Amino acid sequence: EDKVVQSPLSLVVHEGDTVTLNCSYEVTNFRSLLWYKQEKKAPTFLFMLTSSGIEKKSGRLSSILDKKELFSILNITATQTGDSAVYLCAVDRGSTLGRLYFGRGTQLTVWP
Amino acid sequence: EAQVTQNPRYLITVTGKKLTVTCSQNMNHEYMSWYRQDPGLGLRQIYYSMNVEVTDKGDVPEGYKVSRKEKRNFPLILESPSPNQTSLYFCASSSLLGRQTPNEQFFGPGTRLTVL
């Protein structure tokens, strides 16, 4: 059975802290891994990762994929209250193209 | 403006009364997908479509139907809604990377459905 497990489920930090969110997966026919941020509305795209070891960066956020150990991490440096959200990881996998499996998300709360 | 629209945004209905939630995108995306989101369960894929006339089941397709007759539209049909289909529904679309895997997905605003 395919699995996408995110950890921690919930995290509370103070502004300025650095956080690392984890997404591990056990799936058949892995094709890509995507990160999304969800505030009180629809998810918004952060990163798409297909190759191991290549870091993707956008401002204070960065992400990397390890296809050997089957996980990805999302780093957020110098956190701000606006980073408070649920961070979702999704994996495209399976014998049919386009079938996405989401993890349950990590709830990040940043206190001022 | 590039967007995915869903209608209605909120719907309260009764068990067994057929309903359709519409989804439309204006970005000429090949890939479209429906998800439901329930507390503690995250986003679960219901159905998806890689292109016109091509649809496939996701992880929770029971009780739902879809069609993809035009590239821009991907309606979700509940033939006989039941209370366990009460949920927040999202439609999403994306281009395909190398015609193989969904790229960045753009999500609609969501439809909150309550079935009594």
GROMACS .gro file of C-alpha atoms in nm:
model
  228
    1GLU     CA    1   0.000   0.000   0.000
    2ASP     CA    2   0.131   0.344  -0.093
    3LYS     CA    3   0.221   0.574   0.195
    4VAL     CA    4   0.314   0.939   0.225
    5VAL     CA    5   0.395   1.035   0.583
    6GLN     CA    6   0.462   1.387   0.696
    7SER     CA    7   0.626   1.480   1.021
    8PRO     CA    8   0.582   1.642   1.255
    9LEU     CA    9   0.204   1.669   1.244
   10SER     CA   10   0.221   2.001   1.423
   11LEU     CA   11   0.494   2.247   1.505
   12VAL     CA   12   0.496   2.573   1.702
   13VAL     CA   13   0.793   2.809   1.674
   14HIS     CA   14   0.879   3.172   1.733
   15GLU     CA   15   0.948   3.423   1.460
   16GLY     CA   16   1.304   3.398   1.338
   17ASP     CA   17   1.338   3.026   1.403
   18THR     CA   18   1.435   2.782   1.129
   19VAL     CA   19   1.211   2.480   1.072
   20THR     CA   20   1.250   2.156   0.882
   21LEU     CA   21   0.943   1.966   0.766
   22ASN     CA   22   0.971   1.606   0.655
   23CYS     CA   23   0.790   1.398   0.396
   24SER     CA   24   0.873   1.030   0.357
   25TYR     CA   25   0.711   0.804   0.102
   26GLU     CA   26   0.675   0.442   0.005
   27VAL     CA   27   0.510   0.426  -0.334
   28THR     CA   28   0.529   0.230  -0.655
   29ASN     CA   29   0.658   0.402  -0.967
   30PHE     CA   30   0.756   0.733  -0.812
   31ARG     CA   31   0.751   1.021  -1.062
   32SER     CA   32   0.754   1.345  -0.866
   33LEU     CA   33   0.703   1.503  -0.526
   34LEU     CA   34   0.530   1.836  -0.475
   35TRP     CA   35   0.501   2.072  -0.178
   36TYR     CA   36   0.203   2.299  -0.119
   37LYS     CA   37   0.114   2.559   0.143
   38GLN     CA   38  -0.244   2.581   0.264
   39GLU     CA   39  -0.370   2.869   0.471
   40LYS     CA   40  -0.742   2.903   0.538
   41LYS     CA   41  -0.820   2.843   0.173
   42ALA     CA   42  -0.697   2.649  -0.131
   43PRO     CA   43  -0.343   2.506  -0.142
   44THR     CA   44  -0.079   2.704  -0.326
   45PHE     CA   45   0.221   2.550  -0.497
   46LEU     CA   46   0.570   2.572  -0.351
   47PHE     CA   47   0.802   2.322  -0.518
   48MET     CA   48   0.812   2.026  -0.753
   49LEU     CA   49   1.098   1.778  -0.716
   50THR     CA   50   1.185   1.500  -0.955
   51SER     CA   51   1.560   1.451  -0.915
   52SER     CA   52   1.761   1.357  -0.607
   53GLY     CA   53   2.000   1.601  -0.449
   54ILE     CA   54   1.898   1.914  -0.637
   55GLU     CA   55   1.787   2.186  -0.399
   56LYS     CA   56   1.505   2.413  -0.502
   57LYS     CA   57   1.490   2.756  -0.340
   58SER     CA   58   1.240   3.036  -0.324
   59GLY     CA   59   1.328   3.313  -0.084
   60ARG     CA   60   1.344   3.170   0.267
   61LEU     CA   61   1.205   2.834   0.158
   62SER     CA   62   1.404   2.548   0.015
   63SER     CA   63   1.344   2.182  -0.052
   64ILE     CA   64   1.540   1.876  -0.152
   65LEU     CA   65   1.457   1.519  -0.248
   66ASP     CA   66   1.643   1.199  -0.160
   67LYS     CA   67   1.518   0.921  -0.388
   68LYS     CA   68   1.745   0.663  -0.232
   69GLU     CA   69   1.616   0.716   0.122
   70LEU     CA   70   1.266   0.806  -0.004
   71PHE     CA   71   1.210   1.140   0.161
   72SER     CA   72   1.202   1.512   0.105
   73ILE     CA   73   1.251   1.802   0.342
   74LEU     CA   74   1.114   2.154   0.331
   75ASN     CA   75   1.321   2.415   0.513
   76ILE     CA   76   1.197   2.755   0.616
   77THR     CA   77   1.454   2.996   0.756
   78ALA     CA   78   1.385   3.313   0.957
   79THR     CA   79   1.019   3.218   0.996
   80GLN     CA   80   0.751   3.487   0.999
   81THR     CA   81   0.392   3.480   1.124
   82GLY     CA   82   0.281   3.469   0.761
   83ASP     CA   83   0.442   3.126   0.732
   84SER     CA   84   0.175   2.984   0.963
   85ALA     CA   85  -0.012   2.729   0.751
   86VAL     CA   86  -0.053   2.361   0.678
   87TYR     CA   87   0.226   2.233   0.454
   88LEU     CA   88   0.124   1.947   0.228
   89CYS     CA   89   0.341   1.698   0.046
   90ALA     CA   90   0.208   1.504  -0.255
   91VAL     CA   91   0.359   1.223  -0.459
   92ASP     CA   92   0.275   1.128  -0.817
   93ARG     CA   93   0.298   0.752  -0.832
   94GLY     CA   94   0.144   0.432  -0.955
   95SER     CA   95   0.093   0.245  -1.274
   96THR     CA   96  -0.130   0.516  -1.419
   97LEU     CA   97   0.007   0.864  -1.482
   98GLY     CA   98  -0.122   1.155  -1.276
   99ARG     CA   99  -0.244   0.972  -0.967
  100LEU     CA  100  -0.145   1.195  -0.676
  101TYR     CA  101  -0.127   1.092  -0.312
  102PHE     CA  102  -0.115   1.359  -0.043
  103GLY     CA  103   0.024   1.333   0.307
  104ARG     CA  104  -0.187   1.460   0.596
  105GLY     CA  105   0.017   1.775   0.628
  106THR     CA  106   0.221   1.956   0.892
  107GLN     CA  107   0.049   2.238   1.079
  108LEU     CA  108   0.307   2.512   1.136
  109THR     CA  109   0.230   2.793   1.378
  110VAL     CA  110   0.471   3.084   1.406
  111TRP     CA  111   0.433   3.306   1.713
  112PRO     CA  112   0.545   3.668   1.706
  113GLU     CA  113  -0.646   3.638  -1.493
  114ALA     CA  114  -0.538   3.274  -1.480
  115GLN     CA  115  -0.776   3.089  -1.254
  116VAL     CA  116  -0.975   2.782  -1.165
  117THR     CA  117  -1.337   2.849  -1.081
  118GLN     CA  118  -1.577   2.623  -0.896
  119ASN     CA  119  -1.951   2.654  -0.848
  120PRO     CA  120  -2.125   2.654  -0.617
  121ARG     CA  121  -1.897   2.760  -0.333
  122TYR     CA  122  -2.137   2.636  -0.068
  123LEU     CA  123  -2.414   2.381  -0.099
  124ILE     CA  124  -2.647   2.218   0.149
  125THR     CA  125  -2.854   1.937   0.006
  126VAL     CA  126  -3.041   1.625   0.110
  127THR     CA  127  -2.957   1.260   0.069
  128GLY     CA  128  -3.026   1.123  -0.276
  129LYS     CA  129  -3.071   1.450  -0.465
  130LYS     CA  130  -2.836   1.450  -0.763
  131LEU     CA  131  -2.596   1.742  -0.782
  132THR     CA  132  -2.314   1.870  -1.000
  133VAL     CA  133  -2.020   2.083  -0.895
  134THR     CA  134  -1.869   2.262  -1.190
  135CYS     CA  135  -1.501   2.332  -1.242
  136SER     CA  136  -1.352   2.545  -1.516
  137GLN     CA  137  -0.997   2.660  -1.593
  138ASN     CA  138  -0.874   2.920  -1.840
  139MET     CA  139  -0.509   2.815  -1.863
  140ASN     CA  140  -0.542   2.549  -2.136
  141HIS     CA  141  -0.420   2.286  -1.891
  142GLU     CA  142  -0.427   1.921  -1.989
  143TYR     CA  143  -0.453   1.787  -1.635
  144MET     CA  144  -0.749   1.837  -1.404
  145SER     CA  145  -0.832   1.670  -1.076
  146TRP     CA  146  -1.090   1.662  -0.798
  147TYR     CA  147  -1.003   1.625  -0.429
  148ARG     CA  148  -1.195   1.609  -0.109
  149GLN     CA  149  -1.051   1.736   0.216
  150ASP     CA  150  -1.168   1.609   0.552
  151PRO     CA  151  -1.029   1.692   0.898
  152GLY     CA  152  -0.740   1.465   0.988
  153LEU     CA  153  -0.738   1.294   0.648
  154GLY     CA  154  -0.575   1.555   0.429
  155LEU     CA  155  -0.648   1.584   0.058
  156ARG     CA  156  -0.767   1.270  -0.116
  157GLN     CA  157  -0.793   1.241  -0.491
  158ILE     CA  158  -1.136   1.145  -0.625
  159TYR     CA  159  -1.091   1.147  -1.004
  160TYR     CA  160  -0.846   1.301  -1.241
  161SER     CA  161  -0.809   1.361  -1.613
  162MET     CA  162  -0.492   1.372  -1.818
  163ASN     CA  163  -0.673   1.522  -2.119
  164VAL     CA  164  -1.008   1.547  -2.296
  165GLU     CA  165  -1.204   1.221  -2.281
  166VAL     CA  166  -0.941   1.062  -2.054
  167THR     CA  167  -1.041   1.015  -1.690
  168ASP     CA  168  -0.915   0.786  -1.415
  169LYS     CA  169  -1.009   0.697  -1.061
  170GLY     CA  170  -0.814   0.836  -0.771
  171ASP     CA  171  -0.816   0.692  -0.422
  172VAL     CA  172  -1.179   0.764  -0.327
  173PRO     CA  173  -1.396   0.748  -0.643
  174GLU     CA  174  -1.698   0.568  -0.497
  175GLY     CA  175  -2.018   0.769  -0.525
  176TYR     CA  176  -1.875   1.019  -0.775
  177LYS     CA  177  -1.869   1.058  -1.152
  178VAL     CA  178  -1.679   1.294  -1.377
  179SER     CA  179  -1.660   1.379  -1.744
  180ARG     CA  180  -1.411   1.569  -1.957
  181LYS     CA  181  -1.582   1.662  -2.280
  182GLU     CA  182  -1.397   1.992  -2.315
  183LYS     CA  183  -1.047   2.083  -2.207
  184ARG     CA  184  -1.154   2.366  -1.979
  185ASN     CA  185  -1.434   2.193  -1.786
  186PHE     CA  186  -1.429   1.902  -1.544
  187PRO     CA  187  -1.760   1.867  -1.357
  188LEU     CA  188  -1.799   1.645  -1.051
  189ILE     CA  189  -2.131   1.463  -1.031
  190LEU     CA  190  -2.285   1.308  -0.722
  191GLU     CA  191  -2.572   1.092  -0.851
  192SER     CA  192  -2.710   1.007  -0.507
  193PRO     CA  193  -2.531   1.206  -0.238
  194SER     CA  194  -2.501   1.061   0.111
  195PRO     CA  195  -2.399   1.224   0.441
  196ASN     CA  196  -2.050   1.070   0.423
  197GLN     CA  197  -1.989   1.288   0.119
  198THR     CA  198  -2.011   1.598   0.333
  199SER     CA  199  -1.672   1.755   0.276
  200LEU     CA  200  -1.468   2.039   0.129
  201TYR     CA  201  -1.404   1.976  -0.241
  202PHE     CA  202  -1.123   2.122  -0.448
  203CYS     CA  203  -1.075   2.118  -0.820
  204ALA     CA  204  -0.725   2.169  -0.958
  205SER     CA  205  -0.555   2.194  -1.296
  206SER     CA  206  -0.201   2.188  -1.426
  207SER     CA  207   0.011   2.144  -1.733
  208LEU     CA  208   0.199   1.817  -1.771
  209LEU     CA  209   0.576   1.792  -1.732
  210GLY     CA  210   0.702   1.589  -2.024
  211ARG     CA  211   0.340   1.479  -2.087
  212GLN     CA  212   0.385   1.248  -1.789
  213THR     CA  213   0.342   1.408  -1.451
  214PRO     CA  214   0.131   1.697  -1.326
  215ASN     CA  215   0.326   2.017  -1.289
  216GLU     CA  216   0.234   2.295  -1.048
  217GLN     CA  217  -0.136   2.256  -0.973
  218PHE     CA  218  -0.364   2.557  -0.949
  219PHE     CA  219  -0.652   2.499  -0.711
  220GLY     CA  220  -1.001   2.638  -0.724
  221PRO     CA  221  -1.145   2.815  -0.418
  222GLY     CA  222  -1.323   2.507  -0.288
  223THR     CA  223  -1.684   2.394  -0.254
  224ARG     CA  224  -1.815   2.319   0.091
  225LEU     CA  225  -2.083   2.053   0.057
  226THR     CA  226  -2.317   1.940   0.332
  227VAL     CA  227  -2.544   1.643   0.274
  228LEU     CA  228  -2.824   1.607   0.528
   0.00000   0.00000   0.00000
